[in-house]
Short mmCIF file of C-alpha atoms in Angstrom, two decimals:
data_model
loop_
_atom_site.label_atom_id
_atom_site.label_comp_id
_atom_site.label_asym_id
_atom_site.label_seq_id
_atom_site.Cartn_x
_atom_site.Cartn_y
_atom_site.Cartn_z
CA UNK A 1 -4.62 27.75 -2.33
CA UNK A 2 -7.64 25.38 -2.03
CA UNK A 3 -8.88 23.72 -5.10
CA UNK A 4 -12.55 22.87 -5.78
CA UNK A 5 -14.22 20.70 -8.29
CA UNK A 6 -17.11 18.34 -8.84
CA UNK A 7 -14.79 16.29 -10.90
CA UNK A 8 -11.17 15.48 -10.08
CA UNK A 9 -8.83 17.09 -7.59
CA UNK A 10 -5.22 16.45 -6.64
CA UNK A 11 -2.81 17.89 -4.06
CA UNK A 12 0.96 17.09 -3.89
CA UNK A 13 4.01 18.80 -2.32
CA UNK A 14 5.42 20.13 -5.58
CA UNK A 15 3.62 22.09 -8.39
CA UNK A 16 5.05 19.87 -11.21
CA UNK A 17 3.89 16.67 -9.51
CA UNK A 18 0.39 18.13 -9.18
CA UNK A 19 0.46 19.23 -12.84
CA UNK A 20 1.62 15.76 -13.84
CA UNK A 21 -1.20 14.11 -12.05
CA UNK A 22 -3.74 16.49 -13.33
CA UNK A 23 -2.63 15.83 -16.92
CA UNK A 24 -3.51 12.15 -16.33
CA UNK A 25 -6.85 13.00 -14.86
CA UNK A 26 -7.63 15.23 -17.71
CA UNK A 27 -6.68 12.42 -20.13
CA UNK A 28 -9.16 10.09 -18.54
CA UNK A 29 -6.95 8.38 -16.04
CA UNK A 30 -7.94 7.25 -12.60
CA UNK A 31 -6.94 8.73 -9.24
CA UNK A 32 -4.39 5.74 -8.99
CA UNK A 33 -2.99 6.75 -12.30
CA UNK A 34 -2.65 10.36 -11.26
CA UNK A 35 -0.73 9.28 -8.07
CA UNK A 36 1.57 7.07 -10.13
CA UNK A 37 2.46 9.91 -12.44
CA UNK A 38 2.79 12.38 -9.59
CA UNK A 39 5.00 10.07 -7.55
CA UNK A 40 7.29 9.53 -10.60
CA UNK A 41 7.55 13.30 -11.02
CA UNK A 42 8.47 13.66 -7.38
CA UNK A 43 11.47 11.40 -7.77
CA UNK A 44 12.58 13.87 -10.50
CA UNK A 45 11.92 17.16 -8.65
CA UNK A 46 11.85 16.28 -4.88
CA UNK A 47 14.55 13.60 -4.54
CA UNK A 48 15.58 14.50 -1.02
CA UNK A 49 12.13 13.37 0.27
CA UNK A 50 11.05 10.52 -1.89
CA UNK A 51 12.04 8.31 -4.86
CA UNK A 52 11.61 4.88 -6.36
CA UNK A 53 14.24 3.61 -3.98
CA UNK A 54 11.99 3.99 -0.99
CA UNK A 55 8.86 2.49 0.58
CA UNK A 56 5.17 3.46 0.07
CA UNK A 57 1.72 2.96 1.49
CA UNK A 58 -1.57 3.48 -0.30
CA UNK A 59 -5.04 4.30 1.05
CA UNK A 60 -7.74 3.93 -1.57
CA UNK A 61 -11.46 4.45 -1.44
CA UNK A 62 -13.76 3.13 -4.06
CA UNK A 63 -16.83 2.34 -2.04
CA UNK A 64 -14.72 0.73 0.65
CA UNK A 65 -11.34 1.65 2.24
CA UNK A 66 -8.39 -0.43 0.95
CA UNK A 67 -4.65 -0.17 1.87
CA UNK A 68 -1.54 -1.37 0.08
CA UNK A 69 1.63 -1.98 2.06
CA UNK A 70 4.70 -1.37 0.03
CA UNK A 71 7.34 -1.98 2.72
CA UNK A 72 10.67 -3.53 1.78
CA UNK A 73 12.06 -6.30 3.99
CA UNK A 74 15.40 -7.07 5.48
CA UNK A 75 17.83 -9.28 3.41
CA UNK A 76 18.92 -12.81 4.61
CA UNK A 77 22.16 -11.36 5.93
CA UNK A 78 23.29 -8.39 7.96
CA UNK A 79 25.59 -5.88 6.31
CA UNK A 80 29.30 -6.47 6.57
CA UNK A 81 30.46 -5.82 10.06
CA UNK A 82 27.13 -7.17 11.50
CA UNK A 83 25.42 -3.92 12.02
CA UNK A 84 23.05 -1.55 10.35
CA UNK A 85 24.12 2.12 10.12
CA UNK A 86 22.02 5.34 10.01
CA UNK A 87 23.52 6.39 6.62
CA UNK A 88 25.86 5.02 4.06
CA UNK A 89 26.21 1.44 2.74
CA UNK A 90 25.31 -0.34 5.93
CA UNK A 91 21.87 1.55 5.88
CA UNK A 92 21.08 -0.07 2.45
CA UNK A 93 19.75 -3.22 4.29
CA UNK A 94 16.13 -3.41 3.34
CA UNK A 95 14.62 -3.73 -0.14
CA UNK A 96 12.54 -0.87 -1.52
CA UNK A 97 8.81 -1.53 -1.57
CA UNK A 98 7.45 1.59 -3.39
CA UNK A 99 7.59 0.14 -6.88
CA UNK A 100 6.03 -3.20 -5.74
CA UNK A 101 3.15 -0.94 -4.31
CA UNK A 102 2.93 0.80 -7.76
CA UNK A 103 2.42 -2.65 -9.40
CA UNK A 104 -0.42 -3.55 -6.92
CA UNK A 105 -2.13 -0.16 -7.37
CA UNK A 106 -1.83 -0.15 -11.07
CA UNK A 107 -3.44 -3.68 -11.31
CA UNK A 108 -6.53 -2.25 -9.39
CA UNK A 109 -6.48 0.66 -11.73
CA UNK A 110 -6.48 -1.48 -14.89
CA UNK A 111 -8.40 -4.49 -13.87
CA UNK A 112 -10.99 -2.98 -11.63
CA UNK A 113 -11.18 0.72 -12.61
CA UNK A 114 -10.84 0.10 -16.28
CA UNK A 115 -7.74 2.34 -16.74
CA UNK A 116 -6.04 2.24 -20.30
CA UNK A 117 -2.90 3.96 -19.11
CA UNK A 118 0.45 2.21 -19.53
CA UNK A 119 3.72 2.79 -17.86
CA UNK A 120 4.90 4.96 -20.76
CA UNK A 121 1.90 7.25 -20.14
CA UNK A 122 2.57 7.35 -16.43
CA UNK A 123 6.44 7.70 -16.30
CA UNK A 124 7.14 9.88 -19.55
CA UNK A 125 6.77 13.25 -18.03
CA UNK A 126 9.05 12.38 -15.03
CA UNK A 127 11.70 11.01 -17.28
CA UNK A 128 11.72 14.06 -19.39
CA UNK A 129 11.86 16.35 -16.33
CA UNK A 130 14.68 14.35 -14.77
CA UNK A 131 16.71 14.71 -17.95
CA UNK A 132 16.07 18.32 -18.91
CA UNK A 133 16.07 19.43 -15.23
CA UNK A 134 13.99 21.88 -13.12
CA UNK A 135 14.82 24.69 -10.67
CA UNK A 136 15.91 23.06 -7.47
CA UNK A 137 13.04 23.22 -4.92
CA UNK A 138 13.05 25.48 -1.89
CA UNK A 139 12.62 22.36 0.23
CA UNK A 140 15.67 20.71 -1.15
CA UNK A 141 17.65 23.89 -0.66
CA UNK A 142 16.49 24.08 3.00
CA UNK A 143 17.36 20.45 3.77
CA UNK A 144 20.71 20.41 1.92
CA UNK A 145 21.64 23.42 3.96
CA UNK A 146 20.87 21.74 7.22
CA UNK A 147 22.74 18.60 6.06
CA UNK A 148 25.82 20.11 4.53
CA UNK A 149 28.25 18.34 6.88
CA UNK A 150 26.54 15.02 6.30
CA UNK A 151 26.35 15.38 2.51
CA UNK A 152 30.15 16.14 2.38
CA UNK A 153 30.70 12.52 3.76
CA UNK A 154 28.34 11.00 1.24
CA UNK A 155 29.73 11.62 -2.28
CA UNK A 156 26.87 10.10 -4.09
CA UNK A 157 24.78 12.97 -3.01
CA UNK A 158 26.99 15.60 -4.63
CA UNK A 159 25.40 14.99 -7.98
CA UNK A 160 22.06 16.10 -6.36
CA UNK A 161 23.27 18.89 -4.35
CA UNK A 162 26.23 20.33 -6.11
CA UNK A 163 27.38 21.64 -9.62
CA UNK A 164 31.04 21.97 -10.36
CA UNK A 165 31.89 21.68 -6.79
CA UNK A 166 29.52 24.45 -5.57
CA UNK A 167 26.31 23.91 -3.66
CA UNK A 168 23.00 24.43 -5.71
CA UNK A 169 21.55 27.82 -5.26
CA UNK A 170 17.98 29.20 -5.98
CA UNK A 171 17.42 29.06 -9.73
CA UNK A 172 20.00 26.32 -10.40
CA UNK A 173 18.78 23.37 -12.39
CA UNK A 174 18.38 20.02 -10.66
CA UNK A 175 19.10 17.40 -13.41
CA UNK A 176 19.16 13.45 -12.91
CA UNK A 177 20.06 12.01 -16.34
CA UNK A 178 20.76 8.58 -14.92
CA UNK A 179 17.38 8.38 -13.15
CA UNK A 180 15.73 9.61 -16.50
CA UNK A 181 17.32 6.50 -18.21
CA UNK A 182 16.02 4.16 -15.40
CA UNK A 183 12.39 5.69 -15.71
CA UNK A 184 12.54 5.18 -19.47
CA UNK A 185 13.67 1.70 -18.95
CA UNK A 186 10.87 0.93 -16.59
CA UNK A 187 8.33 2.56 -18.94
CA UNK A 188 9.57 0.13 -21.67
CA UNK A 189 10.22 -3.02 -19.63
CA UNK A 190 7.53 -2.73 -16.92
CA UNK A 191 7.95 -2.20 -13.13
CA UNK A 192 8.78 -5.88 -12.60
CA UNK A 193 12.20 -5.28 -14.07
CA UNK A 194 13.01 -3.30 -10.81
CA UNK A 195 12.82 -6.60 -8.99
CA UNK A 196 13.62 -9.30 -11.51
CA UNK A 197 15.11 -7.87 -14.63
CA UNK A 198 18.19 -5.98 -15.89
CA UNK A 199 17.64 -3.24 -13.42
CA UNK A 200 17.49 -5.76 -10.60
CA UNK A 201 20.73 -7.25 -11.73
CA UNK A 202 22.31 -3.70 -11.55
CA UNK A 203 21.03 -3.27 -8.04
CA UNK A 204 22.37 -6.68 -7.04
CA UNK A 205 25.78 -5.78 -8.31
CA UNK A 206 25.77 -2.61 -6.24
CA UNK A 207 24.49 -4.46 -3.19
CA UNK A 208 27.57 -6.79 -3.36
CA UNK A 209 29.87 -3.80 -3.82
CA UNK A 210 28.38 -2.04 -0.84
CA UNK A 211 28.39 -5.06 1.38
CA UNK A 212 24.97 -4.13 2.68
CA UNK A 213 23.61 -7.67 3.04
CA UNK A 214 21.06 -7.57 0.18
CA UNK A 215 21.13 -9.65 -2.95
CA UNK A 216 19.06 -10.38 -6.09
CA UNK A 217 16.94 -13.03 -4.24
CA UNK A 218 15.91 -10.45 -1.61
CA UNK A 219 14.72 -8.06 -4.41
CA UNK A 220 12.76 -10.74 -6.10
CA UNK A 221 11.01 -11.61 -2.82
CA UNK A 222 9.69 -8.13 -2.34
CA UNK A 223 5.83 -7.93 -2.22
CA UNK A 224 3.30 -5.15 -1.67
CA UNK A 225 0.09 -6.83 -0.78
CA UNK A 226 -3.37 -5.28 -0.27
CA UNK A 227 -4.14 -5.50 3.41
CA UNK A 228 -7.13 -4.87 5.61
CA UNK A 229 -7.19 -1.35 7.14
CA UNK A 230 -7.60 -0.83 10.76
CA UNK A 231 -10.29 1.57 12.20
CA UNK A 232 -11.97 3.09 15.26
CA UNK A 233 -15.22 4.91 15.70
CA UNK A 234 -14.75 8.67 16.12
CA UNK A 235 -17.76 10.97 16.78
CA UNK A 236 -20.17 10.33 13.92
CA UNK A 237 -18.00 8.27 11.58
CA UNK A 238 -15.11 5.83 11.30
CA UNK A 239 -11.41 6.75 11.11
CA UNK A 240 -9.04 4.41 9.19
CA UNK A 241 -5.33 3.88 8.98
CA UNK A 242 -2.80 1.30 8.15
CA UNK A 243 -2.01 -1.91 10.21
CA UNK A 244 1.48 -2.57 11.73
CA UNK A 245 4.36 -2.53 11.26
CA UNK A 246 3.12 1.11 10.57
CA UNK A 247 2.47 3.52 13.43
CA UNK A 248 -1.08 4.13 12.42
CA UNK A 249 -2.16 1.82 15.26
CA UNK A 250 -1.06 4.60 17.68
CA UNK A 251 -2.75 7.40 15.76
CA UNK A 252 -5.93 5.44 16.10
CA UNK A 253 -5.44 4.56 19.81
CA UNK A 254 -4.95 8.28 20.58
CA UNK A 255 -8.04 9.32 18.65
CA UNK A 256 -10.10 6.52 20.32
CA UNK A 257 -9.01 8.01 23.75
CA UNK A 258 -10.08 11.41 22.56
CA UNK A 259 -13.51 9.91 21.65
CA UNK A 260 -14.01 9.89 25.44
CA UNK A 261 -12.99 13.37 26.03
CA UNK A 262 -14.96 16.56 25.44
CA UNK A 263 -12.60 18.05 22.88
CA UNK A 264 -15.19 20.47 21.35
CA UNK A 265 -16.12 21.68 24.83
CA UNK A 266 -12.50 22.48 25.61
CA UNK A 267 -12.62 25.29 23.12
CA UNK A 268 -10.85 25.29 19.76
CA UNK A 269 -7.24 26.42 20.17
CA UNK A 270 -7.35 26.43 23.92
CA UNK A 271 -4.67 25.12 26.29
CA UNK A 272 -6.95 22.30 27.35
CA UNK A 273 -7.39 21.36 23.68
CA UNK A 274 -3.89 21.03 23.00
CA UNK A 275 -3.25 19.25 26.41
CA UNK A 276 -5.80 16.63 25.49
CA UNK A 277 -4.04 15.89 22.15
CA UNK A 278 -0.57 15.90 23.73
CA UNK A 279 -1.41 13.61 26.53
CA UNK A 280 -3.23 11.21 24.22
CA UNK A 281 -0.33 10.83 21.87
CA UNK A 282 2.21 10.57 24.72
CA UNK A 283 0.67 7.19 25.62
CA UNK A 284 0.63 6.02 22.02
CA UNK A 285 4.22 6.89 21.44
CA UNK A 286 5.34 5.13 24.59
CA UNK A 287 3.57 1.92 23.52
CA UNK A 288 4.88 2.28 20.03
CA UNK A 289 8.51 2.56 21.14
CA UNK A 290 8.10 -0.67 23.29
CA UNK A 291 6.18 -2.85 20.96
CA UNK A 292 5.83 -1.79 17.33
CA UNK A 293 7.17 -4.44 14.99
CA UNK A 294 6.28 -6.62 11.95
CA UNK A 295 3.38 -8.76 13.07
CA UNK A 296 4.26 -11.33 10.39
CA UNK A 297 7.13 -12.34 12.74
CA UNK A 298 5.01 -12.88 15.77
CA UNK A 299 1.45 -13.66 17.02
CA UNK A 300 0.79 -10.13 17.95
CA UNK A 301 -2.99 -9.39 18.17
CA UNK A 302 -2.67 -5.70 17.58
CA UNK A 303 -6.25 -5.29 16.59
CA UNK A 304 -7.29 -6.02 20.15
CA UNK A 305 -5.66 -2.74 21.42
CA UNK A 306 -8.32 -0.75 19.49
CA UNK A 307 -11.16 -1.90 21.68
CA UNK A 308 -13.45 0.23 23.85
CA UNK A 309 -11.93 -0.77 27.15
CA UNK A 310 -8.44 0.35 26.24
CA UNK A 311 -9.68 3.55 24.79
CA UNK A 312 -11.43 4.26 28.05
CA UNK A 313 -8.43 3.44 30.15
CA UNK A 314 -6.27 5.67 28.04
CA UNK A 315 -8.85 8.57 28.39
CA UNK A 316 -8.86 8.05 32.09
CA UNK A 317 -5.04 8.49 32.35
CA UNK A 318 -5.23 11.89 30.74
CA UNK A 319 -5.03 14.26 33.88
CA UNK A 320 -6.74 17.44 32.82
CA UNK A 321 -4.73 19.51 35.41
CA UNK A 322 -1.21 18.05 34.85
CA UNK A 323 1.12 16.85 32.03
CA UNK A 324 2.54 13.44 32.37
CA UNK A 325 6.34 13.21 32.36
CA UNK A 326 8.03 12.78 29.02
CA UNK A 327 11.60 11.79 28.11
CA UNK A 328 11.24 9.54 25.14
CA UNK A 329 13.82 9.85 22.32
CA UNK A 330 12.30 11.02 19.03
CA UNK A 331 12.24 9.29 15.67
CA UNK A 332 12.62 12.02 12.98
CA UNK A 333 11.81 11.05 9.45
CA UNK A 334 10.95 12.60 6.13
CA UNK A 335 8.19 11.75 3.72
CA UNK A 336 5.58 12.96 1.23
CA UNK A 337 1.82 12.60 1.34
CA UNK A 338 -0.36 13.27 -1.68
CA UNK A 339 -3.82 12.31 -2.95
CA UNK A 340 -6.20 12.54 -5.84
CA UNK A 341 -9.85 12.00 -6.44
CA UNK A 342 -11.10 11.26 -9.98
CA UNK A 343 -14.27 12.26 -11.72
CA UNK A 344 -15.90 8.99 -10.70
CA UNK A 345 -15.30 9.91 -6.95
CA UNK A 346 -12.65 7.33 -6.30
CA UNK A 347 -9.70 8.50 -4.21
CA UNK A 348 -6.10 7.34 -3.96
CA UNK A 349 -3.70 8.54 -1.20
CA UNK A 350 -0.03 7.85 -1.48
CA UNK A 351 2.54 8.34 1.33
CA UNK A 352 6.07 7.57 0.14
CA UNK A 353 9.40 7.98 1.89
CA UNK A 354 13.16 7.51 1.83
CA UNK A 355 12.94 7.43 5.70
CA UNK A 356 15.33 10.28 6.62
CA UNK A 357 15.87 13.16 4.21
CA UNK A 358 18.34 11.89 1.50
CA UNK A 359 17.71 8.24 2.72
CA UNK A 360 20.91 6.22 2.96
CA UNK A 361 22.75 8.70 0.81
CA UNK A 362 23.80 5.84 -1.53
CA UNK A 363 22.83 6.15 -5.28
CA UNK A 364 23.20 2.75 -6.75
CA UNK A 365 25.61 2.76 -9.64
CA UNK A 366 24.42 4.19 -12.99
CA UNK A 367 20.72 3.72 -12.24
CA UNK A 368 20.29 7.16 -10.48
CA UNK A 369 18.27 5.48 -7.74
CA UNK A 370 18.75 6.88 -4.31
CA UNK A 371 18.12 4.09 -1.71
CA UNK A 372 16.32 4.62 1.53
CA UNK A 373 17.78 4.03 5.01
CA UNK A 374 14.58 2.43 6.37
CA UNK A 375 16.66 -0.44 7.91
CA UNK A 376 17.66 2.16 10.50
CA UNK A 377 14.15 1.73 11.87
CA UNK A 378 15.14 -1.60 13.36
CA UNK A 379 15.90 -1.59 17.07
CA UNK A 380 19.58 -2.26 17.94
CA UNK A 381 18.36 -4.23 20.90
CA UNK A 382 18.33 -7.90 19.97
CA UNK A 383 15.66 -8.66 22.63
CA UNK A 384 13.28 -5.93 21.23
CA UNK A 385 10.37 -7.14 19.09
CA UNK A 386 11.47 -4.82 16.37
CA UNK A 387 15.00 -6.23 16.31
CA UNK A 388 16.40 -7.19 12.83
CA UNK A 389 15.64 -10.67 11.44
CA UNK A 390 16.01 -12.03 7.92
CA UNK A 391 13.03 -11.15 5.78
CA UNK A 392 11.53 -8.93 8.41
CA UNK A 393 10.01 -5.46 7.88
CA UNK A 394 11.04 -2.70 10.19
CA UNK A 395 8.73 -0.61 12.29
CA UNK A 396 7.44 2.09 10.12
CA UNK A 397 6.52 5.77 10.58
CA UNK A 398 4.25 6.03 7.56
CA UNK A 399 0.53 6.22 8.26
CA UNK A 400 -2.15 7.95 6.17
CA UNK A 401 -5.73 8.58 7.47
CA UNK A 402 -9.20 8.36 6.06
CA UNK A 403 -12.46 9.45 7.74
CA UNK A 404 -15.94 8.27 6.44
CA UNK A 405 -18.69 10.23 8.08
CA UNK A 406 -21.92 8.38 8.71
CA UNK A 407 -23.54 11.21 6.62
CA UNK A 408 -21.67 10.33 3.52
CA UNK A 409 -18.87 12.86 3.73
CA UNK A 410 -15.31 11.72 3.29
CA UNK A 411 -11.95 13.10 4.46
CA UNK A 412 -8.47 11.98 3.51
CA UNK A 413 -5.33 13.44 5.03
CA UNK A 414 -1.73 12.70 5.99
CA UNK A 415 1.59 14.31 6.53
CA UNK A 416 5.40 13.81 6.63
CA UNK A 417 7.44 14.00 9.76
CA UNK A 418 8.24 10.75 11.66
CA UNK A 419 6.97 11.17 15.26
CA UNK A 420 5.06 14.30 14.06
CA UNK A 421 2.85 12.37 11.70
CA UNK A 422 0.26 11.08 14.27
CA UNK A 423 0.52 14.43 16.17
CA UNK A 424 -0.29 16.53 13.01
CA UNK A 425 -3.05 14.00 12.05
CA UNK A 426 -4.66 14.55 15.50
CA UNK A 427 -4.70 18.27 14.90
CA UNK A 428 -6.22 17.87 11.45
CA UNK A 429 -8.77 15.10 12.52
CA UNK A 430 -10.03 17.26 15.48
CA UNK A 431 -10.22 20.43 13.47
CA UNK A 432 -12.04 18.66 10.65
CA UNK A 433 -14.36 16.50 12.67
CA UNK A 434 -14.94 18.00 16.13
CA UNK A 435 -14.91 21.58 14.92
CA UNK A 436 -16.12 21.13 11.40
CA UNK A 437 -13.55 23.47 9.90
CA UNK A 438 -12.79 23.42 6.10
CA UNK A 439 -9.45 21.86 5.09
CA UNK A 440 -7.74 25.20 4.45
CA UNK A 441 -8.48 26.40 7.93
CA UNK A 442 -7.51 23.01 9.37
CA UNK A 443 -4.19 22.98 7.62
CA UNK A 444 -3.31 26.48 8.91
CA UNK A 445 -4.17 25.62 12.49
CA UNK A 446 -1.13 25.97 14.82
CA UNK A 447 0.50 22.72 15.53
CA UNK A 448 2.68 21.13 18.17
CA UNK A 449 5.52 18.56 18.02
CA UNK A 450 6.23 16.45 21.14
CA UNK A 451 9.77 15.17 21.19
CA UNK A 452 13.08 15.73 19.34
CA UNK A 453 12.97 17.57 16.10
CA UNK A 454 15.36 16.95 13.30
CA UNK A 455 18.23 18.89 14.53
CA UNK A 456 18.12 19.34 18.36
CA UNK A 457 18.44 17.07 21.39
CA UNK A 458 15.48 18.47 23.39
CA UNK A 459 12.55 16.08 24.06
CA UNK A 460 10.19 19.00 24.87
CA UNK A 461 6.87 20.23 23.45
CA UNK A 462 7.42 22.57 20.61
CA UNK A 463 4.53 24.95 19.86
CA UNK A 464 4.13 27.11 16.83
CA UNK A 465 4.19 30.71 17.98
CA UNK A 466 0.76 31.64 16.59
CA UNK A 467 -0.84 29.28 19.11
CA UNK A 468 -0.73 32.39 21.10
CA UNK A 469 0.95 33.58 24.37
CA UNK A 470 -2.01 32.75 26.65
CA UNK A 471 -2.12 29.18 25.35
CA UNK A 472 1.59 28.67 25.54
CA UNK A 473 1.49 30.01 29.07
CA UNK A 474 -1.44 27.75 29.90
CA UNK A 475 0.36 24.61 28.68
CA UNK A 476 3.48 25.55 30.64
CA UNK A 477 1.30 26.03 33.74
CA UNK A 478 0.08 22.46 33.16
CA UNK A 479 3.63 21.18 33.52
CA UNK A 480 4.65 20.88 29.78
CA UNK A 481 8.23 21.82 28.99
CA UNK A 482 7.42 24.22 26.16
CA UNK A 483 9.57 25.73 23.46
CA UNK A 484 8.26 28.19 20.90
CA UNK A 485 9.07 27.73 17.18
CA UNK A 486 8.08 29.79 14.20
CA UNK A 487 4.54 29.87 12.80
CA UNK A 488 3.90 27.50 9.93
CA UNK A 489 7.14 25.70 10.79
CA UNK A 490 8.47 22.99 8.56
CA UNK A 491 9.16 20.85 11.63
CA UNK A 492 5.48 20.22 12.16
CA UNK A 493 5.12 18.51 8.73
CA UNK A 494 3.87 19.17 5.25
CA UNK A 495 0.41 17.79 5.32
CA UNK A 496 -2.45 17.65 2.79
CA UNK A 497 -6.12 16.92 2.75
CA UNK A 498 -8.99 16.17 0.36
CA UNK A 499 -12.59 16.47 1.54
CA UNK A 500 -15.62 15.18 -0.38
CA UNK A 501 -18.97 16.58 0.77
CA UNK A 502 -22.29 14.73 0.74
CA UNK A 503 -23.29 16.46 -2.35
CA UNK A 504 -20.16 15.34 -4.21
CA UNK A 505 -18.21 18.60 -4.17
CA UNK A 506 -14.41 17.96 -3.80
CA UNK A 507 -11.83 20.21 -2.14
CA UNK A 508 -8.00 19.62 -1.97
CA UNK A 509 -5.23 21.60 -0.36
CA UNK A 510 -1.59 21.09 0.46
CA UNK A 511 0.12 22.57 3.52
CA UNK A 512 0.98 26.29 3.59
CA UNK A 513 4.16 25.22 5.38
CA UNK A 514 5.51 24.12 2.03
CA UNK A 515 5.30 24.75 -1.75
CA UNK A 516 2.66 22.12 -2.45
CA UNK A 517 -0.10 22.86 -4.93
CA UNK A 518 -3.71 21.54 -5.21
CA UNK A 519 -5.56 21.60 -8.50
CA UNK A 520 -9.17 20.85 -9.60
CA UNK A 521 -10.49 19.75 -12.97
CA UNK A 522 -12.67 22.15 -14.91
CA UNK A 523 -16.34 21.35 -14.74
#
């Protein structure tokens, strides 16, 4: 359901996370405070998708657009054996940047937005929920069902997915008492303890045991700076995203190309409409796979790729009568996106991830912290610009969007889903901007997914069935290798959106493809 208010609104992928954030808004907290409480709650109720052992990006609007980049970096050494794995101990090879981003965001909330909320206010509900437990989510049941063979090989995950040797079933309680103790510890000692305190020492001992290449110095070096956003003009406004090593550069490149195509004239939901979007993002994903890397390790002038000349060239490469060939390997990943707007009109969007569902599969000792496998995002090719190097951040799939209309309207949206993130964002952006649809209709619009999904090896174009037989046939006739998937498929991402109209009315909604909830403050 869509929520409305002229005060605060929030949307997250889980009802209890939305409720936790709304309690903070009702208590006078800021949009940032609400996101911090909701994110902590998600660690307790949605651990297969996100947690405090992952990375996070923030997009904040308080009169200007600001971004915080909470991406952990590689250690000074490779894991034992000299290689990074997809799962298991050798995947625990970058630090976790999420909590560093919490520190940066909370400093803005306290020092610039006059929040009086402390960490005990923000983490208390999550600690209680992790200890007492909650009915396991439909999302976790789905993903653990898909990953049963993998989970059997990763014994740390058994505490999340099994009870007394049997798999969790609907109605079973998910309890994380060790994580509850860690959240209580952080509430008392402060988030810095994660990187330079008792908790950091516990992590360092586990790093040594795992042989993952990280140590206490790597943790202490983790930073989450506020960085300048990147942007392009689109129709009558400006579209913002997060700079590399995040893939938001390619979302913006694709949208800049569409600026030079008659998207609205193609007809909403037509074969030509989807063809424009697919062909634009094909070019972006090809460039991404070849070049995306940490610009701190090079002299890459990525901003120059958002200019008018490149956008026009990309638009010209879109053949309206024929699909370009496609055989790129996909990069699946899982994530959560959520956002809140407070009564003062300030908005905070948070996208946080363990990379793949269940991350590395390693829970570090008695901390209850499931660590990400983001190190698997490095290229195994030593000559690739995204190859591993000490202190380097891997190429990143996370990328939230913000659109500021020239008329004063504002849109905030994002999604989970690896390669699907820019694709779903293109659907949302064009529905909201080109066709002026409300957020609930935009979120229900049928989507596509180009490339491999989470469980198959096909690099084709997957189309939700409610796109319609005529459109599916039309895309096939244009040369797309199409496959039909179920309507409102979880493979096309769980997105969310907040819109703020010129008169100040706020609306929020999470994706009907999941169990997310949006809430609005009473007026």
